[in-house]
Tab-separated table of C-alpha atoms in Angstrom:
chain	number	residue	atom	x	y	z
A	1	MET	CA	-15.629	-13.875	-8.271
A	2	SER	CA	-14.401	-16.923	-5.716
A	3	PRO	CA	-12.742	-15.940	-2.530
A	4	GLN	CA	-9.209	-17.269	-2.265
A	5	HIS	CA	-8.121	-19.194	1.247
A	6	GLY	CA	-5.757	-18.897	3.768
A	7	SER	CA	-3.449	-20.806	1.453
A	8	SER	CA	-2.827	-18.024	-1.291
A	9	SER	CA	0.625	-16.661	-0.064
A	10	ILE	CA	3.625	-15.745	-2.974
A	11	ALA	CA	7.289	-17.366	-1.872
A	12	ALA	CA	10.045	-16.580	-4.038
A	13	GLU	CA	14.322	-16.970	-3.303
A	14	LEU	CA	15.749	-14.535	-5.732
A	15	ARG	CA	19.712	-13.602	-6.828
A	16	LEU	CA	20.187	-11.073	-9.611
A	17	VAL	CA	24.088	-10.347	-9.874
A	18	ARG	CA	24.467	-6.963	-12.491
A	19	PRO	CA	27.556	-4.382	-11.710
A	20	GLY	CA	27.619	-3.000	-8.945
A	21	PHE	CA	24.014	-4.438	-7.950
A	22	THR	CA	23.278	-7.283	-6.253
A	23	LEU	CA	19.473	-8.634	-5.634
A	24	ASP	CA	19.487	-11.277	-2.938
A	25	VAL	CA	16.208	-11.670	-1.394
A	26	ALA	CA	13.972	-14.535	0.059
A	27	LEU	CA	10.373	-13.599	-0.280
A	28	ALA	CA	6.677	-14.934	1.644
A	29	LEU	CA	4.506	-12.818	0.633
A	30	PRO	CA	0.318	-12.768	1.619
A	31	GLY	CA	-2.008	-13.539	-0.774
A	32	ARG	CA	-4.564	-10.906	-0.613
A	33	GLY	CA	-3.892	-7.504	-0.258
A	34	ILE	CA	-1.835	-4.926	-1.153
A	35	THR	CA	1.880	-5.974	-0.575
A	36	ALA	CA	4.118	-2.437	-1.312
A	37	LEU	CA	8.243	-3.125	-2.165
A	38	PHE	CA	8.881	-0.035	-1.184
A	39	GLY	CA	12.803	1.988	-0.495
A	40	PRO	CA	15.184	4.301	-1.700
A	41	SER	CA	16.061	4.716	-4.942
A	42	GLY	CA	18.584	2.672	-6.002
A	43	CYS	CA	17.642	-0.621	-3.664
A	44	GLY	CA	16.071	-3.216	-5.912
A	45	LYS	CA	12.252	-3.000	-5.728
A	46	THR	CA	11.628	-2.846	-9.685
A	47	SER	CA	14.064	-5.083	-10.427
A	48	CYS	CA	12.859	-7.232	-8.128
A	49	LEU	CA	9.325	-6.870	-9.364
A	50	ARG	CA	10.484	-7.762	-13.049
A	51	ALA	CA	11.950	-10.621	-11.839
A	52	LEU	CA	8.947	-12.162	-10.051
A	53	ALA	CA	7.643	-11.699	-13.281
A	54	GLY	CA	9.792	-13.311	-15.356
A	55	LEU	CA	10.852	-9.879	-17.310
A	56	GLU	CA	14.561	-10.144	-15.864
A	57	ARG	CA	15.931	-13.484	-15.535
A	58	ALA	CA	17.186	-13.720	-11.797
A	59	GLU	CA	17.905	-16.928	-10.426
A	60	GLY	CA	15.752	-18.947	-7.970
A	61	ARG	CA	12.555	-20.204	-7.496
A	62	VAL	CA	9.371	-18.243	-7.772
A	63	VAL	CA	5.876	-19.908	-6.313
A	64	VAL	CA	2.553	-18.411	-6.894
A	65	ASN	CA	-0.945	-20.272	-5.062
A	66	GLY	CA	0.969	-22.955	-5.131
A	67	GLN	CA	1.597	-22.898	-8.904
A	68	ALA	CA	5.987	-22.934	-9.419
A	69	TRP	CA	6.688	-19.941	-12.002
A	70	GLN	CA	10.638	-21.076	-11.811
A	71	ASP	CA	12.495	-23.853	-9.879
A	72	ASP	CA	16.509	-23.413	-11.066
A	73	ALA	CA	16.737	-26.893	-9.662
A	74	ARG	CA	13.707	-28.149	-11.174
A	75	ARG	CA	14.691	-26.329	-14.467
A	76	LEU	CA	11.696	-24.875	-14.472
A	77	TRP	CA	10.904	-21.423	-15.950
A	78	LEU	CA	7.889	-19.935	-17.582
A	79	PRO	CA	7.956	-17.283	-19.622
A	80	THR	CA	6.023	-14.297	-18.618
A	81	HIS	CA	3.238	-14.250	-20.602
A	82	ARG	CA	2.275	-18.047	-18.668
A	83	ARG	CA	1.974	-16.868	-15.607
A	84	GLY	CA	-0.816	-15.885	-15.368
A	85	LEU	CA	-0.015	-12.385	-14.284
A	86	GLY	CA	-1.010	-8.562	-14.733
A	87	TYR	CA	2.134	-5.547	-15.036
A	88	VAL	CA	0.974	-1.809	-14.734
A	89	PHE	CA	3.794	-0.263	-15.916
A	90	GLN	CA	5.041	3.794	-14.850
A	91	GLU	CA	3.384	4.655	-18.130
A	92	ALA	CA	-0.329	3.509	-19.328
A	93	SER	CA	1.351	2.280	-22.760
A	94	LEU	CA	-2.152	1.872	-24.148
A	95	PHE	CA	-2.285	0.449	-27.520
A	96	PRO	CA	-3.441	4.305	-29.506
A	97	HIS	CA	-5.839	2.107	-32.185
A	98	LEU	CA	-7.654	1.415	-29.521
A	99	SER	CA	-10.842	2.800	-27.948
A	100	VAL	CA	-11.115	2.187	-24.217
A	101	ARG	CA	-13.165	-0.645	-24.516
A	102	GLY	CA	-11.121	-2.025	-27.428
A	103	ASN	CA	-8.115	-1.879	-24.792
A	104	ILE	CA	-9.973	-4.056	-21.812
A	105	GLU	CA	-11.228	-6.069	-24.047
A	106	TYR	CA	-7.927	-7.098	-25.139
A	107	GLY	CA	-6.738	-8.179	-21.898
A	108	LEU	CA	-10.261	-10.157	-21.570
A	109	ARG	CA	-9.449	-11.677	-24.681
A	110	ARG	CA	-5.544	-13.336	-23.323
A	111	VAL	CA	-8.422	-15.472	-20.924
A	112	PRO	CA	-10.627	-18.615	-21.848
A	113	ALA	CA	-14.273	-17.583	-20.810
A	114	ALA	CA	-14.191	-20.766	-18.827
A	115	ARG	CA	-10.712	-19.380	-16.362
A	116	ARG	CA	-11.842	-16.161	-15.980
A	117	ARG	CA	-12.297	-14.233	-12.581
A	118	VAL	CA	-12.689	-10.652	-13.089
A	119	ALA	CA	-15.722	-9.508	-15.386
A	120	LEU	CA	-15.931	-6.767	-17.799
A	121	ASP	CA	-18.483	-5.301	-15.864
A	122	GLN	CA	-16.465	-5.366	-12.253
A	123	ALA	CA	-12.969	-4.203	-13.704
A	124	VAL	CA	-14.955	-0.874	-14.943
A	125	GLU	CA	-16.899	-0.136	-12.340
A	126	LEU	CA	-14.331	-0.692	-9.442
A	127	LEU	CA	-12.045	1.447	-11.497
A	128	GLY	CA	-15.189	4.469	-12.495
A	129	ILE	CA	-14.779	4.194	-16.476
A	130	ALA	CA	-18.371	3.242	-17.071
A	131	GLY	CA	-18.148	6.932	-18.723
A	132	LEU	CA	-14.823	6.135	-20.937
A	133	MET	CA	-15.508	3.571	-23.372
A	134	ASP	CA	-15.790	5.000	-26.278
A	135	ARG	CA	-13.254	6.828	-25.851
A	136	GLY	CA	-9.944	7.150	-27.659
A	137	PRO	CA	-6.582	7.023	-25.654
A	138	ALA	CA	-5.535	10.409	-26.925
A	139	THR	CA	-8.713	12.112	-24.959
A	140	LEU	CA	-7.900	10.799	-21.582
A	141	SER	CA	-6.152	12.223	-18.806
A	142	GLY	CA	-2.381	11.086	-17.384
A	143	GLY	CA	-4.795	9.023	-14.432
A	144	GLU	CA	-7.726	8.298	-16.815
A	145	ARG	CA	-4.808	6.192	-18.711
A	146	GLN	CA	-3.785	4.769	-15.950
A	147	ARG	CA	-6.847	3.594	-14.928
A	148	VAL	CA	-7.636	2.351	-18.465
A	149	ALA	CA	-4.565	0.206	-18.023
A	150	ILE	CA	-4.853	-0.888	-14.518
A	151	ALA	CA	-8.976	-1.890	-15.764
A	152	ARG	CA	-6.911	-3.799	-18.677
A	153	ALA	CA	-4.669	-6.363	-16.480
A	154	LEU	CA	-7.455	-7.285	-14.182
A	155	ALA	CA	-9.112	-8.087	-17.406
A	156	ALA	CA	-6.903	-11.146	-18.280
A	157	SER	CA	-8.144	-12.920	-14.250
A	158	PRO	CA	-4.144	-12.618	-13.244
A	159	ALA	CA	-2.851	-14.683	-9.966
A	160	VAL	CA	-1.293	-11.571	-9.026
A	161	LEU	CA	-1.346	-8.066	-10.423
A	162	PHE	CA	2.037	-6.328	-10.792
A	163	MET	CA	2.150	-2.235	-10.086
A	164	ASP	CA	5.633	-0.540	-10.940
A	165	GLU	CA	5.252	3.266	-9.836
A	166	PRO	CA	1.513	3.292	-11.634
A	167	LEU	CA	1.286	7.676	-10.025
A	168	ALA	CA	5.096	8.615	-10.480
A	169	ALA	CA	3.908	9.482	-13.573
A	170	LEU	CA	1.351	11.499	-12.589
A	171	ASP	CA	1.008	15.434	-11.380
A	172	ALA	CA	-0.254	15.741	-7.554
A	173	ALA	CA	-3.947	16.286	-8.856
A	174	ARG	CA	-4.022	13.105	-11.103
A	175	LYS	CA	-2.356	11.514	-7.414
A	176	ALA	CA	-4.847	12.039	-5.560
A	177	GLU	CA	-7.444	11.318	-8.924
A	178	LEU	CA	-6.610	7.541	-9.113
A	179	MET	CA	-5.241	7.289	-4.794
A	180	PRO	CA	-9.208	6.072	-3.933
A	181	TYR	CA	-9.405	3.991	-6.779
A	182	LEU	CA	-6.607	2.433	-5.449
A	183	ASP	CA	-7.628	2.177	-2.728
A	184	ALA	CA	-10.855	0.283	-3.765
A	185	LEU	CA	-8.826	-2.505	-5.191
A	186	GLN	CA	-7.955	-4.278	-2.398
A	187	ARG	CA	-11.511	-4.209	-1.360
A	188	GLY	CA	-13.018	-5.216	-3.889
A	189	LEU	CA	-10.890	-7.788	-5.306
A	190	ASP	CA	-9.192	-10.560	-4.008
A	191	ILE	CA	-6.499	-10.698	-6.500
A	192	PRO	CA	-3.364	-9.383	-4.341
A	193	VAL	CA	-1.216	-6.541	-5.408
A	194	VAL	CA	2.656	-6.033	-5.601
A	195	TYR	CA	2.989	-2.283	-5.502
A	196	VAL	CA	6.559	-0.726	-6.475
A	197	SER	CA	6.644	2.462	-4.890
A	198	HIS	CA	9.534	5.029	-3.190
A	199	SER	CA	6.583	7.406	-1.767
A	200	GLN	CA	6.047	7.043	1.634
A	201	ASP	CA	2.732	8.274	1.692
A	202	GLU	CA	0.875	5.790	-0.549
A	203	VAL	CA	2.402	3.178	1.275
A	204	MET	CA	0.797	4.821	4.016
A	205	ARG	CA	-2.632	4.318	2.138
A	206	LEU	CA	-2.459	1.320	0.479
A	207	ALA	CA	0.421	-1.643	1.760
A	208	SER	CA	-1.647	-4.118	4.146
A	209	HIS	CA	2.241	-6.335	4.312
A	210	LEU	CA	4.929	-4.225	3.233
A	211	VAL	CA	8.618	-5.136	2.065
A	212	LEU	CA	11.415	-2.850	2.987
A	213	LEU	CA	14.325	-3.236	0.431
A	214	ARG	CA	17.226	-2.025	0.959
A	215	ALA	CA	20.754	-2.189	-1.036
A	216	GLY	CA	18.765	-5.576	-2.800
A	217	ARG	CA	18.290	-6.826	0.493
A	218	VAL	CA	15.186	-7.382	2.725
A	219	GLU	CA	16.150	-5.010	5.776
A	220	ALA	CA	12.296	-6.045	7.175
A	221	ALA	CA	8.862	-6.986	5.365
A	222	GLY	CA	5.126	-7.663	7.926
A	223	PRO	CA	2.180	-6.010	8.260
A	224	ALA	CA	2.217	-2.644	7.321
A	225	ALA	CA	0.785	-1.286	10.860
A	226	GLU	CA	4.307	-3.114	12.465
A	227	LEU	CA	6.775	-1.874	10.191
A	228	LEU	CA	5.709	2.183	9.981
A	229	ALA	CA	5.451	1.579	13.751
A	230	ARG	CA	9.096	-0.105	14.277
A	231	THR	CA	11.465	3.484	15.469
A	232	ASP	CA	13.868	0.983	14.388
A	233	LEU	CA	13.603	1.297	11.355
A	234	PRO	CA	14.150	4.305	8.030
A	235	LEU	CA	10.598	4.390	7.940
A	236	ALA	CA	9.519	6.069	11.330
A	237	GLN	CA	12.933	8.896	10.707
A	238	GLY	CA	12.115	12.081	9.281
A	239	ASP	CA	9.324	14.213	9.637
A	240	GLY	CA	6.748	11.546	7.218
A	241	ALA	CA	6.753	9.057	10.249
A	242	ALA	CA	3.141	7.898	10.649
A	243	THR	CA	1.656	4.807	11.883
A	244	LEU	CA	-2.031	2.556	10.535
A	245	VAL	CA	-5.086	3.438	13.024
A	246	ALA	CA	-7.912	0.547	11.759
A	247	GLY	CA	-11.079	0.317	12.945
A	248	THR	CA	-15.140	1.082	12.460
A	249	VAL	CA	-17.318	3.927	12.026
A	250	LEU	CA	-19.628	4.234	14.897
A	251	SER	CA	-21.585	8.027	13.232
A	252	HIS	CA	-20.658	10.397	12.076
A	253	ASP	CA	-22.074	14.646	12.850
A	254	ALA	CA	-23.112	16.595	9.557
A	255	ARG	CA	-23.157	19.582	11.866
A	256	ASP	CA	-19.664	19.281	12.598
A	257	HIS	CA	-18.508	16.994	9.799
A	258	LEU	CA	-16.594	14.207	12.425
A	259	THR	CA	-16.443	10.448	12.530
A	260	THR	CA	-15.884	8.461	15.242
A	261	VAL	CA	-14.015	5.561	14.825
A	262	ALA	CA	-13.571	3.025	16.788
A	263	PHE	CA	-10.429	0.998	17.653
A	264	PRO	CA	-9.144	-1.300	19.543
A	265	GLY	CA	-7.722	0.191	22.334
A	266	GLY	CA	-10.184	3.585	22.217
A	267	GLN	CA	-11.861	6.380	19.612
A	268	LEU	CA	-10.870	8.918	17.431
A	269	GLN	CA	-13.275	11.145	16.057
A	270	PHE	CA	-11.563	13.270	12.746
A	271	ALA	CA	-12.505	16.029	10.704
A	272	THR	CA	-13.901	15.317	7.384
A	273	ALA	CA	-15.533	16.483	3.952
A	274	ALA	CA	-17.213	13.502	3.042
A	275	PRO	CA	-19.659	11.456	5.167
A	276	HIS	CA	-18.680	8.133	6.863
A	277	THR	CA	-21.483	5.342	7.346
A	278	PRO	CA	-21.994	3.084	10.575
A	279	GLY	CA	-20.815	0.140	10.540
A	280	GLN	CA	-18.214	0.812	7.577
A	281	ALA	CA	-13.983	-0.320	7.831
A	282	LEU	CA	-11.671	2.329	8.284
A	283	ARG	CA	-8.128	3.287	7.854
A	284	LEU	CA	-6.657	6.335	9.939
A	285	ARG	CA	-3.604	8.268	9.437
A	286	VAL	CA	-1.836	9.251	12.509
A	287	GLN	CA	1.517	11.212	12.035
A	288	ALA	CA	4.054	11.001	15.226
A	289	ARG	CA	4.079	15.096	14.773
A	290	ASP	CA	0.442	15.390	15.445
A	291	VAL	CA	0.488	13.248	18.927
A	292	SER	CA	1.590	15.082	22.059
A	293	LEU	CA	2.401	12.706	25.450
A	294	ALA	CA	0.771	14.142	28.670
A	295	LEU	CA	0.308	12.803	31.926
A	296	LYS	CA	-3.116	13.088	32.885
A	297	ALA	CA	-6.164	15.063	31.586
A	298	PRO	CA	-5.716	18.555	30.542
A	299	GLU	CA	-8.807	20.770	30.999
A	300	GLY	CA	-10.489	23.426	28.557
A	301	SER	CA	-8.248	21.519	25.812
A	302	SER	CA	-9.046	21.881	22.100
A	303	ILE	CA	-7.777	18.174	21.147
A	304	LEU	CA	-10.497	15.924	20.617
A	305	ASN	CA	-8.439	12.878	21.631
A	306	LEU	CA	-7.339	11.655	24.469
A	307	LEU	CA	-5.889	7.655	24.162
A	308	PRO	CA	-4.269	5.782	27.548
A	309	ALA	CA	-1.802	4.252	26.389
A	310	ARG	CA	1.879	2.552	27.308
A	311	ILE	CA	5.531	3.146	26.049
A	312	THR	CA	7.302	0.783	24.261
A	313	ALA	CA	10.521	2.602	23.391
A	314	LEU	CA	12.330	5.695	23.442
A	315	GLN	CA	14.690	6.864	20.982
A	316	PRO	CA	16.621	9.857	19.879
A	317	ASP	CA	15.340	11.299	16.894
A	318	GLY	CA	17.034	14.827	15.576
A	319	PRO	CA	18.425	17.461	17.507
A	320	GLY	CA	16.472	18.121	20.694
A	321	GLN	CA	13.611	15.604	19.387
A	322	VAL	CA	12.968	12.212	20.637
A	323	LEU	CA	10.474	9.304	19.004
A	324	VAL	CA	8.743	7.927	21.484
A	325	ALA	CA	6.601	4.307	20.821
A	326	LEU	CA	3.158	3.930	22.466
A	327	ASP	CA	0.673	0.699	22.971
A	328	ALA	CA	-3.024	2.127	23.041
A	329	GLY	CA	-4.620	-0.977	23.582
A	330	GLY	CA	-3.277	-3.198	21.179
A	331	THR	CA	-2.703	-0.319	18.720
A	332	LEU	CA	0.249	0.958	18.125
A	333	LEU	CA	0.943	4.895	17.758
A	334	LEU	CA	4.368	7.309	17.401
A	335	ALA	CA	5.190	10.656	19.201
A	336	ARG	CA	7.810	12.755	18.351
A	337	ILE	CA	7.893	15.237	21.032
A	338	THR	CA	11.097	17.264	22.690
A	339	GLN	CA	13.622	15.575	24.319
A	340	ARG	CA	12.891	18.883	26.774
A	341	SER	CA	9.480	17.624	26.782
A	342	ALA	CA	10.732	14.451	27.266
A	343	ARG	CA	13.111	14.962	30.030
A	344	THR	CA	10.223	17.084	31.867
A	345	LEU	CA	7.902	14.714	32.300
A	346	GLY	CA	10.509	12.335	33.233
A	347	LEU	CA	8.820	9.336	29.831
A	348	ALA	CA	10.034	5.524	30.555
A	349	ALA	CA	9.337	2.524	28.466
A	350	GLY	CA	6.246	0.308	30.999
A	351	GLN	CA	5.371	4.333	31.385
A	352	THR	CA	1.241	4.662	30.941
A	353	LEU	CA	-0.702	8.613	30.016
A	354	LEU	CA	-2.249	9.564	27.169
A	355	ALA	CA	-1.420	10.096	24.008
A	356	GLN	CA	-3.792	13.637	22.098
A	357	VAL	CA	-4.161	13.625	18.731
A	358	LYS	CA	-5.913	16.598	17.591
A	359	GLY	CA	-9.266	15.644	15.832
A	360	VAL	CA	-7.762	18.047	12.079
A	361	ALA	CA	-4.336	15.489	12.241
A	362	VAL	CA	-5.695	12.439	11.765
A	363	LEU	CA	-6.401	11.165	7.784
A	364	ASP	CA	-7.670	8.662	6.069
């Protein structure tokens, strides 16, 4: 597949008015990776996605990779089937009378051979469904059905893949089964994905870019790592607050099941059941509740990771708690500590100290 270049992008200005609700957004999304539309129920995530796809008739403009899908000023409107997109719903909606192979080939037939950018074998390999090709949809688990639905959408070689809460109808085990395949999409394809979710865990695991919606409007947008670390946004509030650390695997200690990852600002060791290959790019999640602070290196501690960091902001966060924003050599971290600890240590913006992270607390 030929790579997309830096000019690839998704730009939209959309307004959709309904009784009691107005969607009014301006979007500038990257042309690769996974962009998550995130926010509480009723904020307009799915309405926005459907308007981008042409499934809802909003006012405005939508331009994908330089091609106008909608431009009301020029009276231009492409119906959904002419927009060159893939759409995955909460329910897989496979054709029950067709095998897995037949469902995917249906997607292939939507695109002339000369315009196909995703080969059947590529979609099958990315989603791990080679062993399912001759089975019928009724014999598949929920996670398997969604993987086939994604492969069918990819087989149509879309300019953009839209996904509307594809994990919402699955139980925890099926979500865990599907997540690695979704993660593989952004590494294996140059097709941008716009992903609707109300799960912060999904966003942290998958998204490279984030649009935070509230009451039909964009509250914030930008790289996921930056938005997750902003103490003025609701993402950093509550027990699920976490930040992303992007790095490269240095080594794996098979005896202790510890992987060492280098990132701008230092190294992190974390316990993992699966060994990682040196040189592999890895994105780690560090929860704010698992980061503690020290003015000097402790002696005789079980904590493996000590990262030099500078305090960029402090903010009250619930009764007796303080959220501390940290810059560790350009990598952003959050620490949630008690108000008493902040006062005892005399913490202040601009201060340098050590961020302590337990090896068992880092998630990949």
